[in-house]
Coordinates of C-alpha atoms and ligand atoms in Angstrom, one line a residue:
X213 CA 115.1 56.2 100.5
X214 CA 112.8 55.4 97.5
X215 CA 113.5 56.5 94.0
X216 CA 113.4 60.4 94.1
X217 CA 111.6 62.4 91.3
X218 CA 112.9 65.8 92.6
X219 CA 115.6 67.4 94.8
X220 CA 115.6 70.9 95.6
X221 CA 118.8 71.7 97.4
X222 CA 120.5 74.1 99.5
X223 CA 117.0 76.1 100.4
X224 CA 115.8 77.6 103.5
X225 CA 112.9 75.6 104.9
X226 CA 109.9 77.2 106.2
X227 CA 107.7 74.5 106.9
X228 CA 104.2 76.2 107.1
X229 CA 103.3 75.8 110.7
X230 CA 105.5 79.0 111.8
X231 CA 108.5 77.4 113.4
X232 CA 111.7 79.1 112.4
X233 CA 113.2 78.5 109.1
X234 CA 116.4 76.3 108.5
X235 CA 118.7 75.0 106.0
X236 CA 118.1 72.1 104.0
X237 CA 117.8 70.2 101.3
X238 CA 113.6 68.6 100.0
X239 CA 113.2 65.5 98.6
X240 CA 110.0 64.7 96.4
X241 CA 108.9 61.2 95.2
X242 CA 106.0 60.4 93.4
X243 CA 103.2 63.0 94.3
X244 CA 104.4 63.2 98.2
X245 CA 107.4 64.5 100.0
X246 CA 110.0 62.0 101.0
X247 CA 112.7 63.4 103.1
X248 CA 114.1 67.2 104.1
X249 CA 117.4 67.1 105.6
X250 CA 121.1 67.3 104.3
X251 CA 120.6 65.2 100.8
X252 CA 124.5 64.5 99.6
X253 CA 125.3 61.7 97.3
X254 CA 121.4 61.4 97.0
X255 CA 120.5 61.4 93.1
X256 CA 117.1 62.4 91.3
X257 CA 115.4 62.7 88.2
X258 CA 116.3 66.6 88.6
X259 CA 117.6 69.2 90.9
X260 CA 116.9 72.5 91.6
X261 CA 119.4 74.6 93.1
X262 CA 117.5 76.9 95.7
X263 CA 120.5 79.0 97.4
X264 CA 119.0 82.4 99.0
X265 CA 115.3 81.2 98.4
X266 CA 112.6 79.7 100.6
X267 CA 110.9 76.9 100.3
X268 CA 107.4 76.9 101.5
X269 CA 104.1 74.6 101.0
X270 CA 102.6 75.7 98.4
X271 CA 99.9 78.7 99.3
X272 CA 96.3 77.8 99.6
X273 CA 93.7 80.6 98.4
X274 CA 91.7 80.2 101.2
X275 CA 88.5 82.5 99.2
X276 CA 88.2 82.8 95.6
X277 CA 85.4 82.8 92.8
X278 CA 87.5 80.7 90.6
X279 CA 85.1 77.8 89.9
X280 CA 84.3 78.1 85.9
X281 CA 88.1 79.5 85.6
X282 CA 89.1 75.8 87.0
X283 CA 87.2 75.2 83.7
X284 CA 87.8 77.8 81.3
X285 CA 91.1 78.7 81.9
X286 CA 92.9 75.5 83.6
X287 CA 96.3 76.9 83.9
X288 CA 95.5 78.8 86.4
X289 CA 97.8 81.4 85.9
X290 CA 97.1 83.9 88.2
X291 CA 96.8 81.8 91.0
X292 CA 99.8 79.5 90.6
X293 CA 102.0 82.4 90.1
X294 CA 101.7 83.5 93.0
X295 CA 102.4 79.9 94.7
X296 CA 98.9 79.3 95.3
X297 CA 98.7 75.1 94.9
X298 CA 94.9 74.7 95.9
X299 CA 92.1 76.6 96.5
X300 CA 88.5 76.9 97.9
X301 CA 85.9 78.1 95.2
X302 CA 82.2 78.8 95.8
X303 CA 82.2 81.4 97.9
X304 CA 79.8 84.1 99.1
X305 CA 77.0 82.1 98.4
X306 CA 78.1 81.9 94.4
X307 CA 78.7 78.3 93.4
X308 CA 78.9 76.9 89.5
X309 CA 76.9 73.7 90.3
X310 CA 74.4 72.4 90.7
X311 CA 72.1 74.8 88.9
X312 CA 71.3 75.0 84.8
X313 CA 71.1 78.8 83.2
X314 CA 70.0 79.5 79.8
X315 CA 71.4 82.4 78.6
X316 CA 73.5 84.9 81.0
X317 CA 73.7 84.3 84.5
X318 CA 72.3 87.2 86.5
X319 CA 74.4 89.0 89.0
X320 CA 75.4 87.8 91.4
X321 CA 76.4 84.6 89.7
X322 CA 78.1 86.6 87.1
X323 CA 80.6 87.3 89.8
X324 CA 81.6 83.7 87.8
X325 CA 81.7 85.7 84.3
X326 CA 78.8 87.0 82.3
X327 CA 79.2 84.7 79.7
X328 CA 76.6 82.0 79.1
X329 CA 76.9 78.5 79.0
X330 CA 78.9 77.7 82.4
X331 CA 76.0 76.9 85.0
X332 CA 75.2 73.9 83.1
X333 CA 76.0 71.0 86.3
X334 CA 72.3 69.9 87.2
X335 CA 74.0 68.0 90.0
X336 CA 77.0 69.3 92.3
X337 CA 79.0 65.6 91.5
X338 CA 78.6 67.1 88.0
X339 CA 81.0 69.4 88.6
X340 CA 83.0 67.3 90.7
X341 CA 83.5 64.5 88.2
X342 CA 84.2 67.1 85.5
X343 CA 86.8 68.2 87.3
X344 CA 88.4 65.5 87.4
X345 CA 88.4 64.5 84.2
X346 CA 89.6 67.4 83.1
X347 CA 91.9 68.9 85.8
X348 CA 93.7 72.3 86.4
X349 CA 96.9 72.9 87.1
X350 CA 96.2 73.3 90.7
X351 CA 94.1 71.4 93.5
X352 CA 90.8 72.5 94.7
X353 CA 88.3 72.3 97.3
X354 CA 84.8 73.4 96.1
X355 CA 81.4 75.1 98.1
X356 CA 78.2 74.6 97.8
X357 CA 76.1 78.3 97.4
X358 CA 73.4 79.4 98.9
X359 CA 72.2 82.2 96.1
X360 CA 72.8 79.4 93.5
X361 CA 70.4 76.6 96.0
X362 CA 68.1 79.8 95.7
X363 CA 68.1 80.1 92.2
X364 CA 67.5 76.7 91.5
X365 CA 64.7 76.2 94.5
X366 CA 62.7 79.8 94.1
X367 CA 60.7 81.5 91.7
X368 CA 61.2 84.9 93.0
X369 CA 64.3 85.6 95.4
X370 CA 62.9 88.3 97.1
X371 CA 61.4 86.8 99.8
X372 CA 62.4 84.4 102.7
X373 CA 62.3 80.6 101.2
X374 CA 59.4 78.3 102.5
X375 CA 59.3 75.6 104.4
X376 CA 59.2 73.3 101.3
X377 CA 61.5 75.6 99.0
X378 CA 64.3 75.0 102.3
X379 CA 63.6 71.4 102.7
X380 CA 64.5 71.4 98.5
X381 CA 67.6 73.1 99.5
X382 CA 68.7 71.4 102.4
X383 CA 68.4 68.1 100.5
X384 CA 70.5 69.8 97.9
X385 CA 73.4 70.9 100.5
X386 CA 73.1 66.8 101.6
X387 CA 73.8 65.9 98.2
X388 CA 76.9 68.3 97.4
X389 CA 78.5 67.2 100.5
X390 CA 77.6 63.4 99.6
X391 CA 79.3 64.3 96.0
X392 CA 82.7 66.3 97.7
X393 CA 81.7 69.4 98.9
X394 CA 83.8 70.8 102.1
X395 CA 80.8 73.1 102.9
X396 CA 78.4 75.6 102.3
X397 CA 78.4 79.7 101.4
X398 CA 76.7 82.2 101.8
X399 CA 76.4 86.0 100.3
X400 CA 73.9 87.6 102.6
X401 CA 73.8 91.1 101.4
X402 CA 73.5 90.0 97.9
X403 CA 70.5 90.2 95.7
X404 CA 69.4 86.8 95.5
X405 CA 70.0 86.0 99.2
X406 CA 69.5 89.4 101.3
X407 CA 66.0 88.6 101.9
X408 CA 66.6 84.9 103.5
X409 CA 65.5 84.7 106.6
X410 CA 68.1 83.8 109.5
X411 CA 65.8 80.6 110.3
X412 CA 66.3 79.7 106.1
X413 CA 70.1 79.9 106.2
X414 CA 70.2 77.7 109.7
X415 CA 67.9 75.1 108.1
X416 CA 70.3 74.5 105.3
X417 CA 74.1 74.9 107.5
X418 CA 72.8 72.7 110.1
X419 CA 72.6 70.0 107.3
X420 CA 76.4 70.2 107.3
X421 CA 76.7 68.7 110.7
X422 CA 77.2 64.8 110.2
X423 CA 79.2 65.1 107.0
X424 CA 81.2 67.8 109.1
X425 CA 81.0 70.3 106.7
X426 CA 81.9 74.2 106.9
X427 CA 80.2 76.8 106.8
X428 CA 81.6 80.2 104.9
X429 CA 79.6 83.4 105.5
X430 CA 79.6 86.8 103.4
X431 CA 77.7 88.4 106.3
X432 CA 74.8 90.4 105.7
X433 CA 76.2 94.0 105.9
X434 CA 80.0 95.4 105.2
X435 CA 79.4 99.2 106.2
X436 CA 76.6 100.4 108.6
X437 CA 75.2 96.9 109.9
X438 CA 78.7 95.3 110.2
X439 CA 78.5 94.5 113.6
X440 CA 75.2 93.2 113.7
X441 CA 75.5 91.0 110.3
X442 CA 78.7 89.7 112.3
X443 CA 76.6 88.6 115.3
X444 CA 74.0 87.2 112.8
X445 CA 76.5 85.2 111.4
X446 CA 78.2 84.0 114.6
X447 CA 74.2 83.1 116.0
X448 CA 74.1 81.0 112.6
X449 CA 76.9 78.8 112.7
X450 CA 76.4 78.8 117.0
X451 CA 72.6 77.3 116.2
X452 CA 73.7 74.9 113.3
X453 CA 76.9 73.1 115.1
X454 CA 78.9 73.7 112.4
X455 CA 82.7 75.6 112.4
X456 CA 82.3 79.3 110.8
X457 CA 84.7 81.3 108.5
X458 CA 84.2 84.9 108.3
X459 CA 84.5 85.6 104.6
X460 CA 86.9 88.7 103.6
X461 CA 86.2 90.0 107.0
X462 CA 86.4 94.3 106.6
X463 CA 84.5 97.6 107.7
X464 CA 83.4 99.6 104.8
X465 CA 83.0 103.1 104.4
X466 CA 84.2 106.0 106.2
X467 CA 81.6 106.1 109.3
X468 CA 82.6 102.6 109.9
X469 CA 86.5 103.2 109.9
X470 CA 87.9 101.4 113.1
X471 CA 85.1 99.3 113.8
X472 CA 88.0 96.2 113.3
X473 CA 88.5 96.8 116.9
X474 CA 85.3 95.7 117.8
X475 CA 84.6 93.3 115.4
X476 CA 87.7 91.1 116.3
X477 CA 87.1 91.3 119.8
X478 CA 83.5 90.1 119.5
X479 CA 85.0 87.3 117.4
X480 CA 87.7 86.7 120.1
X481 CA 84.6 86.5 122.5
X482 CA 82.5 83.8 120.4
X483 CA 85.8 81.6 119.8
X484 CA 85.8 80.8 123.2
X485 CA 83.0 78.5 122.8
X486 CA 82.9 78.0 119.0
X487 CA 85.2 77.3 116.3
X488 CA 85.5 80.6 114.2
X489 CA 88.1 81.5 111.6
X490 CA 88.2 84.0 109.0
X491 CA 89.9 85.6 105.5
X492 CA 91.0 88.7 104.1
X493 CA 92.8 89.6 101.1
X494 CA 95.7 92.8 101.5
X495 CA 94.4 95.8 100.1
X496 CA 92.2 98.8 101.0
X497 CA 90.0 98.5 98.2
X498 CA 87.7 95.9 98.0
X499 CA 85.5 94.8 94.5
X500 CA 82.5 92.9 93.7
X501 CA 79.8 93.7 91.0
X502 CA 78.4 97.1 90.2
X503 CA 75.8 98.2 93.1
X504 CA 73.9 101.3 92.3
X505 CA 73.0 101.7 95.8
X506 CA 76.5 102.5 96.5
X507 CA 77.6 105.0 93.9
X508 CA 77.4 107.4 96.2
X509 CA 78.9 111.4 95.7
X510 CA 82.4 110.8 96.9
X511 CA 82.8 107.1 97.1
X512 CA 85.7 106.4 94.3
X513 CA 84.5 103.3 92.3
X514 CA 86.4 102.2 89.1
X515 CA 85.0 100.0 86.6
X516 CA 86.3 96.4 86.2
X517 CA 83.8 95.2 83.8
X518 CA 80.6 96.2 81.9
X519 CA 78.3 94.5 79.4
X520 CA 76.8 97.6 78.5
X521 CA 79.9 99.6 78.0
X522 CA 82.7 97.7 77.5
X523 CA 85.2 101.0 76.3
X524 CA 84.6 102.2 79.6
X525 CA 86.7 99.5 81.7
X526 CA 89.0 100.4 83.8
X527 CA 87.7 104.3 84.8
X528 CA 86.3 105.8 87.5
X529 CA 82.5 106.5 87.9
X530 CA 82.8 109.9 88.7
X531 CA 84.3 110.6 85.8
X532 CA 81.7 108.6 83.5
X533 CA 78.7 110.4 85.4
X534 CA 80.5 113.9 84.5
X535 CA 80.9 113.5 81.3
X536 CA 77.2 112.0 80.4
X537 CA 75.8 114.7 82.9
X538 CA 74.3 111.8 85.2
X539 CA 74.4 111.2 88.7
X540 CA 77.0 108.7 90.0
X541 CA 74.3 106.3 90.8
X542 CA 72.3 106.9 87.4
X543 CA 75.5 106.4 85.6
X544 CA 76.2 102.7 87.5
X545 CA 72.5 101.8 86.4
X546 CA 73.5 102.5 82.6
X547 CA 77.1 100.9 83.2
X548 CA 74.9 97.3 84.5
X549 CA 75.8 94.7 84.5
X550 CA 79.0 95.6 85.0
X551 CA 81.3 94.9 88.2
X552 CA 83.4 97.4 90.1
X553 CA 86.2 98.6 92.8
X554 CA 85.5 100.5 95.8
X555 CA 88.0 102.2 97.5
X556 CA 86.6 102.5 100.9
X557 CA 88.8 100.4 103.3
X558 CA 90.7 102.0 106.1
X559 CA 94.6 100.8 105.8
X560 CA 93.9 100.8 110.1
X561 CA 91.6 98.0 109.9
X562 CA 93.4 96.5 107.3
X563 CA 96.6 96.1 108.7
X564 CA 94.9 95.4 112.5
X565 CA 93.0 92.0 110.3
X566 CA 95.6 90.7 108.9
X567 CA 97.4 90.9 112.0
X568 CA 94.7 88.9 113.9
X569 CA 96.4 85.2 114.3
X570 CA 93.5 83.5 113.1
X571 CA 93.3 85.3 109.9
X572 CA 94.2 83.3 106.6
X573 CA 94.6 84.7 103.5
X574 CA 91.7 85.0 100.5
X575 CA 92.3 86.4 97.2
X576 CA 88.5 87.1 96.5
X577 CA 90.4 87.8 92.7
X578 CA 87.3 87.8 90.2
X579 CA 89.0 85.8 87.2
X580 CA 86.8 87.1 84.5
X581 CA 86.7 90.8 85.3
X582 CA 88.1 92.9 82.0
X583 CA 90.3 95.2 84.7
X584 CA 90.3 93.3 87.6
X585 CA 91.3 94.0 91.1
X586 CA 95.2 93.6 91.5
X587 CA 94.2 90.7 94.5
X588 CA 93.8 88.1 91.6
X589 CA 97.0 88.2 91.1
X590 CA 99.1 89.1 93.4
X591 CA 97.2 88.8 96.7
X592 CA 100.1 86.0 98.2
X593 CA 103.5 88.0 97.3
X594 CA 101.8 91.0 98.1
X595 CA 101.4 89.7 102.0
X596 CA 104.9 88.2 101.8
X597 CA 106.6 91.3 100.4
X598 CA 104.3 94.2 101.4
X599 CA 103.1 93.2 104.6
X600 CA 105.6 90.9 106.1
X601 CA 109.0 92.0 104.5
X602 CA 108.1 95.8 104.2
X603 CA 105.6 97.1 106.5
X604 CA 107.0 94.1 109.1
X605 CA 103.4 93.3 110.0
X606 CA 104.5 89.9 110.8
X607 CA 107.7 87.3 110.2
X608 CA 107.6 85.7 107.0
X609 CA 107.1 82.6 108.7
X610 CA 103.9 83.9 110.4
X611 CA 102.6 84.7 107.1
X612 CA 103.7 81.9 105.4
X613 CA 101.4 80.0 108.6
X614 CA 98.4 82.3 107.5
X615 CA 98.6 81.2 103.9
X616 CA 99.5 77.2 104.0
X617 CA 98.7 74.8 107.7
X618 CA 96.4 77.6 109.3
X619 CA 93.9 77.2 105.7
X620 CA 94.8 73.4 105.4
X621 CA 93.4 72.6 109.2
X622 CA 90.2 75.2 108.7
X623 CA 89.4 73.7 105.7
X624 CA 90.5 70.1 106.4
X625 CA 92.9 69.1 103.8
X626 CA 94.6 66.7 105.2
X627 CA 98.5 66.4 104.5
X628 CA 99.0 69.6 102.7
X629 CA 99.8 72.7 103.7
X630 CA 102.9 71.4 105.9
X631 CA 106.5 70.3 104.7
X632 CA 107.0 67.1 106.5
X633 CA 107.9 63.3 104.9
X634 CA 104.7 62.1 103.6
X635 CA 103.0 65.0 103.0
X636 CA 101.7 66.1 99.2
X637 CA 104.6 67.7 97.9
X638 CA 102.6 71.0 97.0
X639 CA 106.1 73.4 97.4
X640 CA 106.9 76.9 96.2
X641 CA 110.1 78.5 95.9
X642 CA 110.3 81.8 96.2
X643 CA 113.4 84.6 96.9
X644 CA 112.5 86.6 99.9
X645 CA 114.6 89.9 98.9
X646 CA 112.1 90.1 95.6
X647 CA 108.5 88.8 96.3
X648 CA 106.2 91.3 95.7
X649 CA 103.0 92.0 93.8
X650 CA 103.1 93.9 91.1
X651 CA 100.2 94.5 89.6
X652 CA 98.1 97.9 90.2
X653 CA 94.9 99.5 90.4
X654 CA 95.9 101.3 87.1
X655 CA 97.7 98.1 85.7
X656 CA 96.0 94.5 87.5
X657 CA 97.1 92.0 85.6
X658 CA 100.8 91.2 86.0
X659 CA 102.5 88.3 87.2
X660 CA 104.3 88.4 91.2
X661 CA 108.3 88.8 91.5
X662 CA 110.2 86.3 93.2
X663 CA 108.0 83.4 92.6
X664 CA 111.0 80.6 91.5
X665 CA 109.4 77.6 90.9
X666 CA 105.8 76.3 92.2
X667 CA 105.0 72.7 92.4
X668 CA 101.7 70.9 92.4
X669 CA 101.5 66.8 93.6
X670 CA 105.2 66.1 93.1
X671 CA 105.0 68.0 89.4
X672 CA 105.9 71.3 88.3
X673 CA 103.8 74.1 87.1
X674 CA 105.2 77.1 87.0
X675 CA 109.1 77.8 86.6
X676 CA 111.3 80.7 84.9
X677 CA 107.7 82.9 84.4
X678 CA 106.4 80.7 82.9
X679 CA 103.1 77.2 82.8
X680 CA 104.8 74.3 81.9
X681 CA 101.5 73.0 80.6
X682 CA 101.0 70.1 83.6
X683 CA 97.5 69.8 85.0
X684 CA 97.9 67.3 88.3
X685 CA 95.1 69.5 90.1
X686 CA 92.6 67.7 92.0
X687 CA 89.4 68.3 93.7
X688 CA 90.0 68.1 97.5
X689 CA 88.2 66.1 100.0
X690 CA 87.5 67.5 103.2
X691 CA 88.9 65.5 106.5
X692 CA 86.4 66.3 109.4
X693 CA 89.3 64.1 111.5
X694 CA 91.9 66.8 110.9
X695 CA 89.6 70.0 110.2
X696 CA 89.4 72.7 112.7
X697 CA 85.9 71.7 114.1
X698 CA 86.1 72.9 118.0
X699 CA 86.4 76.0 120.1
X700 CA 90.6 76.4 119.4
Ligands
ZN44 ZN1 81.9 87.9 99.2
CU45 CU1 84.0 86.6 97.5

């Protein structure tokens, strides 16, 4: 047995890939797991009693906008505090590098924070090597994104991309994966990219095919179109070789409530001949920026952040529009730029997503909203306590699948997400009478229950509420060897 750092005795194991949980005792040396099994007589640097908790891989954020925060706010608070030890940033076509903004970054890369001075990594290995020499407190893997290829390609984004302004791009996507991409995103119903042709966005995920890269998709249309922006999606990845993951997969709007049933069956359908996997995040409510064009009479939005009128975060737009006389819509165009919550998820279709096996779990949190959605931080206990413990959705050890080896094997990080000798000794703790979220729509930003102790490569970041002030994040290679890259 080499020299252990670590023992954390007397826990229940859940190991990640869903078998059953059992007693024992985990020990860590260096950045990687050494042993599980009875430990007695076995000494360490320190011990950590775990008696009535779990001990689980850490969780990986499978979605999240978090790529300045990995920056700005290294910590990571929100995220490791819910046991999240790595995460995938870049999404929905919104990635920090490689693109250089002067002055405010216009929506939707302000989905990153409206703040100027971030999107200043000319090249994506930029990013990556900046990263690394100044890491967060937890590991990452890192997208490239299409609306930020299109900023830094185009002139004017509303229009399909040439031939030439494509070939730009594509040679862009080859570099990002040459510098440590895992993939490429897209955010198809987003100004910036919802006038991209289908053709454009095949051009640039087929160039992901000999580095085996992924490809992440914000489909084209959450309400109305759904189905079809699905089946766009689906053709994209099917034409470009490349293994899909449906991002924050939902049906919005109340026309489109139970459409679920249909949208997972036609992804059932497609899985038989291509790899397809997707994300969601537990709530009802979903959030993004402001969007005039939905601000429609009887859609409840609330405000999570606004430039223009900062006094007014964290209210609802109905409200606003009464009090200045304005329609809901008027009102969101004086609010801009400003982002938002809508409440116009169906609990059916929630529930019936997170239930589908190949779902994994995706904060979507936006780090730098004033009020933000309660998903940044407590999307992870909220599936543990909520969904699994609560509503009974699922064992614990099914979720805890959906949140640790089912992400690690989509996205290809290879020896994490498990508990096994050898493996990164990325861990969390946690009692499994008390997980829960608790933040609110009300009141967001509050730290999970039940999250004991949360440990990144072999060293601890989070314990007794609180950072410990260690930082041994790192950027995450993806391992086309071990990735999920056929038909399952
Ligand atoms: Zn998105
Ligand atoms: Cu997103």
């Amino acid at each position: 047995m080499p020299f252990l750092s670590l023992i954390i005795r007397n826990a229940d194991v859940i190991d990640g890939t869903g078998a059953r949980r059992f007693r024992g005792d985990l020990g860590i040396a260096g950045d990687r797991i050494a042993a599980i099994g009875a430990m007695e007589g076995q000494a360490a640097v320190r011990e950590i009693d775990a008696r009535g908790c779990i001990v689980a891989p850490g969780f990986i954020d499978a979605h999240t906008h978090d790529d300045r925060a990995l920056l700005s706010m290294p910590d990571m608070t929100p995220k490791i505090s819910q046991g999240v030890t790595s995460l995938v940033a870049g999404n929905c076509g919104v990635s920090l590098a490689p693109l250089v903004i002067e002055g405010r970054p216009p929506p939707p890369l302000d989905l990153l924070g409206p703040d100027p001075g971030w999107f200043r990594f000319d090249r994506f290995g930029d990013l990556v090597a900046t990263l690394g020499d100044q890491p967060p407190a937890l590991n990452c893997g890192l997208l490239v994104g299409h609306i930020t290829l299109r900023h830094r390609a185009m002139d004017f984004l509303d229009r399909p991309a040439t031939a030439a302004e494509t070939a730009v791009m594509r040679l862009e996507v080859e570099r990002a994966m040459e510098a440590g991409a895992i993939g490429f995103s897209t955010g198809l119903d987003y100004p910036g990219a919802a006038h991209s042709s289908t053709e454009e966005v095949v051009a640039l995920a087929s160039a992901l095919r000999p580095y085996g890269g992924l490809y992440c998709s914000h489909t084209r249309n959450y309400f109305e179109s759904v189905e079809e922006a699905l089946d766009e999606t689906i053709a994209i990845a099917r034409e470009a070789d490349v293994p899909l993951v449906v991002s924050h997969h939902q049906v919005s709007g109340a026309p489109n409530f139970g459409k679920s049933q249909r949208t997972l069956a036609t992804i059932d359908r497609a899985r038989r001949s291509q790899p397809i996997g997707l994300d969601a995040y537990p709530y009802n409510a979903s959030s993004k920026t402001l969007d005039p064009d939905r601000a429609k009479p009887g859609v409840r939005i609330m405000v999570t952040w606004s430039l223009a009128h900062p006094e007014l975060v964290g209210r609802e737009l109905e409200d606003i529009a009464r009090e200045w006389g304005l329609t809901n819509r008027e009102a969101a165009e004086r609010l801009l730029p400003a982002g938002a919550i809508y409440f116009q998820l169906d609990e059916d279709d929630v529930r019936r997503i997170l239930a589908y096996p190949h779902t994994m779990i995706g904060s979507d949190g936006l780090p730098h909203d004033v009020h933000p959605h309660p998903r940044l931080w407590g999307a992870f206990p909220r599936m543990l306590g909520h969904y699994a413990r609560e509503v009974g959705l699922m064992p614990l050890e099914e979720a805890v699948r959906r949140m640790t080896s089912l992400p690690a094997a989509w996205f290809g990080f290879a020896d994490r997400g498990v508990l096994r000798p050898g493996a990164y000794a990325d861990i969390v703790v946690f009692d499994p009478l008390s997980v829960a979220d608790r933040g609110t729509f009300i009141k967001p930003i509050q730290p999970a229950a039940g999250i004991e102790t949360v440990v990144v490569n072999g060293r601890v970041v989070w314990e007794q509420g609180m950072y410990t002030g260690e930082r041994p994040g790192r950027v995450l290679r993806r391992d086309p060897s071990i990735a999920i890259t056929r038909p399952a």
